[in-house]
């Protein structure tokens, strides 16, 4: 008997669409997807590495971030993800995303709302969206898609649809991206 959370696939089952928050050209030869949790210390370590990778491989990589809040370990991860989604509705997803990782050790309900104000958002609108659970379906949809794709921890990366089971140092991600770009070219 298997649990509905177990999966045998290591492929990204939900392709990147306009529903995702992404950076980089839509037609880039490499699509890098991260499933992350705003309270995960490993995700916080990966955050600047991904930023540097995107800087070094401009034009080569399209990056999409998806939520995978590990609520049993990180009590404010889901709220932080909802706040990021609410910020996205105000066209400030990436500013809130960065702020959440930069202030990861301080996250609680009040701090998340202070962060919204700090990045220039309407904090009352963010608070209302969180209270009303307006973006919870999107966050949970990302989570379920991750489970079906074989995500079992954070951060988990997919490169051109295949799960990247290597490390996420800059050198390791650059190597994997360069290999995927070479494969895409033929």
Phi, psi and omega in degrees: 000139180243154176277151177294347178270353178270147180211152180260352185272152172231033179244148177288114184276334179252110181295158177291130180229184178294346177287337180280154171270121183222156176235146179098169184293138179301327182263019179300147180291342181233130173247122179250121179246132175244131167262120185220173184224125185294344177257000180284122180295331178289324176294322178296324177290324181286333186306305179292333178293315177298318178302316179292320177301315180296323178295317183284334184242040177303137180086342181260329188239133166254127183248131175235137178251133176234147184277136174217065184291124179269079189295337177289338178255328189233096189295339181251007182296317181292319178297319178298318178296319177297320178296319178297319178295319178296322176296323177300325177294338176259017178060036179226031181305309187292327176294317179291319177306309180297316181299317181299318178290323180292337182242027187306320184286353182252001192293127167204180186301314182293318181294321179299317179291324175297323177296321178300316178294320182298329179264013173085023180265162173283098186295332176292320177294320178296314180300318179296319179295321180290314178301319181277000180055037185300328184248009181299321180299319179295316180298314181290329176296316175302314182300311181297319176300323177294316179301314180293340179268359178096013177287130177224012177187174181231147355281150171237130182248147172235134179240118184049042173091345179259139180294133177270107182266002176279186179285176180235032169290163180301316181298318181292318179290321177300315180300313181295320179293317180297321176296317179294322178294318177297318178297321181293330180282343172125000000 
